[in-house]
Short mmCIF file of C-alpha atoms in Angstrom, two decimals:
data_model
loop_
_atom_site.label_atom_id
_atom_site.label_comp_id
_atom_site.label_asym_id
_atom_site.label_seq_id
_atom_site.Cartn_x
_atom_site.Cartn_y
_atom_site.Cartn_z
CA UNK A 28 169.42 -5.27 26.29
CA UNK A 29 170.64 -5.00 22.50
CA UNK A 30 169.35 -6.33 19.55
CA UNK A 31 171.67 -8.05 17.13
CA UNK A 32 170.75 -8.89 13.19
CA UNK A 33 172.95 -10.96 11.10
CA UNK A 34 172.22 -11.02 7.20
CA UNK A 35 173.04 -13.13 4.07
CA UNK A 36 175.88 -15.08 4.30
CA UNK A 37 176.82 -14.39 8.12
CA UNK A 38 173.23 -15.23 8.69
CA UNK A 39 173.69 -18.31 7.29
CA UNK A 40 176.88 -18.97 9.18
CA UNK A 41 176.14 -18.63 12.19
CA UNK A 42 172.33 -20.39 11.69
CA UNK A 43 170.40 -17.34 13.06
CA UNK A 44 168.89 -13.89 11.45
CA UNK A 45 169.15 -12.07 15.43
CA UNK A 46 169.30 -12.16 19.37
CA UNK A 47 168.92 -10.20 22.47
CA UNK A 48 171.36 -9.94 24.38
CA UNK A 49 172.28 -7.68 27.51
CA UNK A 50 174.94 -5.32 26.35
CA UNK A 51 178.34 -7.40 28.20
CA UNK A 52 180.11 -5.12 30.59
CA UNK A 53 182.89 -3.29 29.13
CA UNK A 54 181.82 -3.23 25.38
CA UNK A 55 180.69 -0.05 24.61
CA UNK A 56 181.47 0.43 20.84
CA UNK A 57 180.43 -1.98 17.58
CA UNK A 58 184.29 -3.82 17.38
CA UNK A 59 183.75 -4.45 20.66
CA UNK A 60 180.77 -6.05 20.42
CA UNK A 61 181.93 -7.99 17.38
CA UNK A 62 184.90 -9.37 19.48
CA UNK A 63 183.06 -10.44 22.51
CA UNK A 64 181.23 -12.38 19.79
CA UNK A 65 183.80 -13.74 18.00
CA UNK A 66 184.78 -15.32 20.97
CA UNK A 67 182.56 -17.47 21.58
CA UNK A 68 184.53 -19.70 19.14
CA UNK A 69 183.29 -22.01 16.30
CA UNK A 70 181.39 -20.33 13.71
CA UNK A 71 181.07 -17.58 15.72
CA UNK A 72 184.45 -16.44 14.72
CA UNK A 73 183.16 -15.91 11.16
CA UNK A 74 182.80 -12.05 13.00
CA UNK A 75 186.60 -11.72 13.67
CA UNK A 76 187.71 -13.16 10.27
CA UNK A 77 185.05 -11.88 7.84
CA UNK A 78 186.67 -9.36 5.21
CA UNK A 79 184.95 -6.30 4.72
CA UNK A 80 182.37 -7.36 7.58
CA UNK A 81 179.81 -4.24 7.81
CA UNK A 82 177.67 -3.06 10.56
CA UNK A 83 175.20 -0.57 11.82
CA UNK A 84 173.53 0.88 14.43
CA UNK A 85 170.11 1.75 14.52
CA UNK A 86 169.89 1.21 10.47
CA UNK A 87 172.46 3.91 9.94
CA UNK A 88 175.91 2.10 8.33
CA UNK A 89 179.02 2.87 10.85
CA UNK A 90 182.52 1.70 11.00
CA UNK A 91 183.24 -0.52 14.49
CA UNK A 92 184.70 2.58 16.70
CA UNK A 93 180.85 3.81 16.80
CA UNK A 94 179.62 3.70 20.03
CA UNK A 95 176.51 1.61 21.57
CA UNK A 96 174.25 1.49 24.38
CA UNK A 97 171.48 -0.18 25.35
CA UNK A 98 167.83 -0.49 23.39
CA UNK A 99 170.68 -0.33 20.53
CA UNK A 100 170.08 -2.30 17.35
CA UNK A 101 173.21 -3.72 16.37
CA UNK A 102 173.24 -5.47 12.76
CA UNK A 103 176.69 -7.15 11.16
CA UNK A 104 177.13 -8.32 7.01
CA UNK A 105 178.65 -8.91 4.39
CA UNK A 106 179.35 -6.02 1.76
CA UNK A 107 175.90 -4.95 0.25
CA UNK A 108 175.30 -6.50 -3.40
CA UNK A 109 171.84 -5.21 -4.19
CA UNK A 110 170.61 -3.43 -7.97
CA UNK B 12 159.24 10.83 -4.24
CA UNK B 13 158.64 7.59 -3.30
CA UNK B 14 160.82 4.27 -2.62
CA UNK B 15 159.46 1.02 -2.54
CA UNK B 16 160.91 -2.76 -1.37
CA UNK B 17 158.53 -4.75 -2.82
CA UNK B 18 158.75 -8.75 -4.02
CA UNK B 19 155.75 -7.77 -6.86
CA UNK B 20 157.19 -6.94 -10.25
CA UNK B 21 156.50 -3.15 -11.25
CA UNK B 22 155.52 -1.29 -14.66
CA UNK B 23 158.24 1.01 -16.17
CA UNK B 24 156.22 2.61 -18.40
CA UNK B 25 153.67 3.42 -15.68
CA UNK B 26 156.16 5.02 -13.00
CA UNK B 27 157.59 6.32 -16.08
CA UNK B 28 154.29 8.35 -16.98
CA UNK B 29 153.52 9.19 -12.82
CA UNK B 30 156.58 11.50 -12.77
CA UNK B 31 155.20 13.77 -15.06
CA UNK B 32 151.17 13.39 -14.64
CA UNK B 33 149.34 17.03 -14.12
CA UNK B 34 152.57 19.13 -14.37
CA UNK B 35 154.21 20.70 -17.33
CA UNK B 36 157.57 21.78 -15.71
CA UNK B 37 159.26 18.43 -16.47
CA UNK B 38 160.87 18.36 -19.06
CA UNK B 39 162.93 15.32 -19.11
CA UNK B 40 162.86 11.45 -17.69
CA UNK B 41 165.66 9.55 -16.98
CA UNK B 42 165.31 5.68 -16.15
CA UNK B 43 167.32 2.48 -15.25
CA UNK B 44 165.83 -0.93 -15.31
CA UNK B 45 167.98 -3.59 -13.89
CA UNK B 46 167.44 -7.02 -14.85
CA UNK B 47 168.66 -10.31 -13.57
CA UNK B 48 170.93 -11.72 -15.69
CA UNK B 49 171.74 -15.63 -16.55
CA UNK B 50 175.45 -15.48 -16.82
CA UNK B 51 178.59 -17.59 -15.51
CA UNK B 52 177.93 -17.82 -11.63
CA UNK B 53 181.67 -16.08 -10.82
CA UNK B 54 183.91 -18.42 -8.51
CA UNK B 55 186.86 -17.20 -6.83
CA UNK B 56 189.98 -18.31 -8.14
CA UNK B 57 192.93 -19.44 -6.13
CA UNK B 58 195.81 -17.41 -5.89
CA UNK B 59 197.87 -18.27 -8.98
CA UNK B 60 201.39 -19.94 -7.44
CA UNK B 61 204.96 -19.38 -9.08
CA UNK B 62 205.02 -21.64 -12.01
CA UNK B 63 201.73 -22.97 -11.61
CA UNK B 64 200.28 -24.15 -14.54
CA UNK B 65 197.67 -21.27 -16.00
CA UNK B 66 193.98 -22.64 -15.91
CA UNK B 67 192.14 -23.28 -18.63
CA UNK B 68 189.83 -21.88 -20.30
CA UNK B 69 186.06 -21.68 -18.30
CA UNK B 70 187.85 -22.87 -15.55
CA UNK B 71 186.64 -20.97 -12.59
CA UNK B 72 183.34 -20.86 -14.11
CA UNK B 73 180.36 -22.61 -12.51
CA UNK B 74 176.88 -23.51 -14.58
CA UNK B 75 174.54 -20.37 -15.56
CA UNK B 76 172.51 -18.79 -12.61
CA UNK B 77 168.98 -20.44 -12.94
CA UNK B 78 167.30 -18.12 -9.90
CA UNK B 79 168.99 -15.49 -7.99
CA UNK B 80 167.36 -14.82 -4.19
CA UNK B 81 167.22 -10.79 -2.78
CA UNK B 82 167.36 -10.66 1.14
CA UNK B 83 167.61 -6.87 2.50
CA UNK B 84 167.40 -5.78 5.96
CA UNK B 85 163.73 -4.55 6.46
CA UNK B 86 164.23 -1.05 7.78
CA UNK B 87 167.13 -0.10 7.11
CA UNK B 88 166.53 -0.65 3.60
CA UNK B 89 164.09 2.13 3.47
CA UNK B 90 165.74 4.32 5.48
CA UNK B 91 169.02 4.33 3.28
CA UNK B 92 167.12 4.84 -0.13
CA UNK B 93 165.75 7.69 1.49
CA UNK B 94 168.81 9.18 2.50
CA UNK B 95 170.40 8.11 -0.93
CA UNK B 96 167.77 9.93 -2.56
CA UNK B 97 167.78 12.94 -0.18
CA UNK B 98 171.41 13.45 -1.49
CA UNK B 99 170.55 13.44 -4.83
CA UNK B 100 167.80 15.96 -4.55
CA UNK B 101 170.31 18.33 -2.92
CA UNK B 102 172.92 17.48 -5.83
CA UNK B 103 170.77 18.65 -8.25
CA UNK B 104 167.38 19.91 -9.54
CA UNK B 105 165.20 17.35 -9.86
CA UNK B 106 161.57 17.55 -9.49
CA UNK B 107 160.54 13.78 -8.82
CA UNK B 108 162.56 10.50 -8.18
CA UNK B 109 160.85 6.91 -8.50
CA UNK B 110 163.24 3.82 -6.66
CA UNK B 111 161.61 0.34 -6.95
CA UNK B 112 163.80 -2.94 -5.85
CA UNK B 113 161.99 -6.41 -5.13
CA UNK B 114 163.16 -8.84 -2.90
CA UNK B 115 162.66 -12.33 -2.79
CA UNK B 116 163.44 -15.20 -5.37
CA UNK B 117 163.74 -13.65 -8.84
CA UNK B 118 164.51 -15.29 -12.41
CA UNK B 119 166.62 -14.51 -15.53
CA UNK B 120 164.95 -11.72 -17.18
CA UNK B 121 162.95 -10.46 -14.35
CA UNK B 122 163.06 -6.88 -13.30
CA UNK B 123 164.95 -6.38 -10.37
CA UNK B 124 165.71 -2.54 -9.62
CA UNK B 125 163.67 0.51 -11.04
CA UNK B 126 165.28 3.97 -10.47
CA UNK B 127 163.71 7.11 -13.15
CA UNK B 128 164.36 11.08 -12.30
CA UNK B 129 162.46 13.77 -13.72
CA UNK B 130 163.58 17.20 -14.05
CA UNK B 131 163.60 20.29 -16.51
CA UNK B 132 166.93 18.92 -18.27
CA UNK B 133 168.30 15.82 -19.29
CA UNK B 134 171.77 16.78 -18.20
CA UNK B 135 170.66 16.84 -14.15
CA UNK B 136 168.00 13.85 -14.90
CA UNK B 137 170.61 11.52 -16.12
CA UNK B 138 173.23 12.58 -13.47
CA UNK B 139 171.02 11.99 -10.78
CA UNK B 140 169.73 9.03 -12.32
CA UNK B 141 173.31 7.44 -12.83
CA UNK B 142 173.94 9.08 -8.90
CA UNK B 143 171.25 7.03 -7.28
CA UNK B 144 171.55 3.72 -9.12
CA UNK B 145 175.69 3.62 -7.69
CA UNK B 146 175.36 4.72 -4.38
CA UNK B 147 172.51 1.85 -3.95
CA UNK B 148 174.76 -1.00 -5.07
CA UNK B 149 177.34 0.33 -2.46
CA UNK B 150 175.06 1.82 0.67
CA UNK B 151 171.66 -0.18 0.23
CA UNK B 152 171.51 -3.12 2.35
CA UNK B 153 170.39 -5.92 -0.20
CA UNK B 154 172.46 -9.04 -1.01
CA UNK B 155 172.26 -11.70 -3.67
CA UNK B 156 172.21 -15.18 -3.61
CA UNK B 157 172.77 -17.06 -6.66
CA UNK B 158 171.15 -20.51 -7.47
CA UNK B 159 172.93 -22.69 -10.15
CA UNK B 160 172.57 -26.59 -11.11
CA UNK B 161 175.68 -26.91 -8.25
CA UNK B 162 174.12 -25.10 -5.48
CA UNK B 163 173.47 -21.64 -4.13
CA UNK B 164 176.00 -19.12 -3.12
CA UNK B 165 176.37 -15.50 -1.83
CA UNK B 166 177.51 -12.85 -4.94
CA UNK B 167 181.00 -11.13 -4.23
CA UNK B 168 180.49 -7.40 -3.63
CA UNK B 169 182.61 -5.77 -6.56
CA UNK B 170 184.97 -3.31 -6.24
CA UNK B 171 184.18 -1.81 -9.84
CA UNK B 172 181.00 -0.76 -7.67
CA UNK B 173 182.87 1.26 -5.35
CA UNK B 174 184.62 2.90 -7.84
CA UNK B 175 181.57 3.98 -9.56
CA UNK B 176 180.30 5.11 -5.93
CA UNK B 177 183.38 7.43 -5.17
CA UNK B 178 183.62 8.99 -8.37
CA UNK B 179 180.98 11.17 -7.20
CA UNK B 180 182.68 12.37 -4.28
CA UNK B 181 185.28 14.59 -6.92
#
């Protein structure tokens, strides 16, 4: 299983904060995960056409070629806009 | 050397006056206070078309921001202030850093962000003061959301922010 977090705007998209899920065969990095997402159509493909969409793994910020595996936590946002 | 994510408001004067309690090696205190400001609620404009007729004035403006809303992602949060501040302590030498940011629903004029440095000199106090506050705007996860009299909406991150951010990297 993975843990996905949404935040802010994207949160508010797609009407939920986070989910389990178990990690779908054949996605093993973060833009991998975003497009098996993305496809489950309606507001879920806020993922595929959100500019400057964010993510991280385990808290640490990473770009979507970074790799995940299971007991990951997998979080996707907008830009940060915080101070 | 201590961050804190907090919805309570905070006293400057008194994290101010903690950096420097007991020692006598400090010889300077540098300080931001970030407030949230009532100002134009920013709208994004339409790509101007070929012989379109220039807006006027205040158009693109909405109604002044009556409340402003701080979500962050609990965690995280922590974990990249420490890490922002980390980097600063290797930058330069600094002998004590104080990072305060609240969350929740906030108005015009509150206090929003605390960051203050001590050190021996002003030159590395300031620096690492300046340091801290723009590589949280770009690598902190909070985000705004701004109420006006015409609803709420997410703020824009702003380029002029990354800017500030990479200029350190020279």
């Amino acid at each position: 299983m993975i843990k996905v977090l949404f935040f802010a705007g994207l949160r508010e998209t797609l009407g939920k904060g986070s989910e389990s899920l178990a990690l779908p065969a054949g996605v093993g990095t973060v833009g991998a995960l975003r497009d098996h997402l993305a496809a489950r159509g309606e507001a879920w493909s806020a993922l595929a056409t959100m500019k400057n969409l964010r993510s991280a793994v385990n808290q640490q910020m990473v770009g979507p070629e970074a790799a995940i595996k299971a007991g990951d936590e997998v979080a996707f946002f907008p830009p940060v806009t915080g101070g | 050397m201590s961050v804190s994510v907090q919805e309570a408001d905070f006293d400057a004067g008194a994290e101010i006056a903690a950096l420097s309690a007991g020692r006598d090696d400090v010889g300077a205190v540098a300080s931001f206070v970030g407030l949230v400001r009532a100002d134009k609620a920013a709208t994004v404009m339409p790509p101007a078309q070929p012989g379109a007729v220039s807006p006027a004035d205040g158009a693109g403006e909405t109604a002044a921001v009556q409340a402003m809303t701080l979500e962050h992602y609990s965690g995280m949060t922590e974990k990249a202030l420490d890490a922002i501040v980390t980097e600063a302590r290797g930058r330069w030498n600094i002998y004590g850093v104080r990072v305060i940011h609240r969350v929740g629903r906030l108005l015009p004029g509150d206090r929003i962000v605390f960051v203050a440095v001590a050190s021996a000199h002003r030159g590395e106090a300031f620096a690492a003061c300046e340091f801290i506050m723009d590589y949280l705007k770009t690598r902190a996860p909070f985000w705004k959301k701004e109420e006006t009299p015409e609803g709420g909406h997410w703020v824009d991150a702003r380029e002029s922010d990354d800017h500030a951010a990479g200029r350190w990297n020279r």
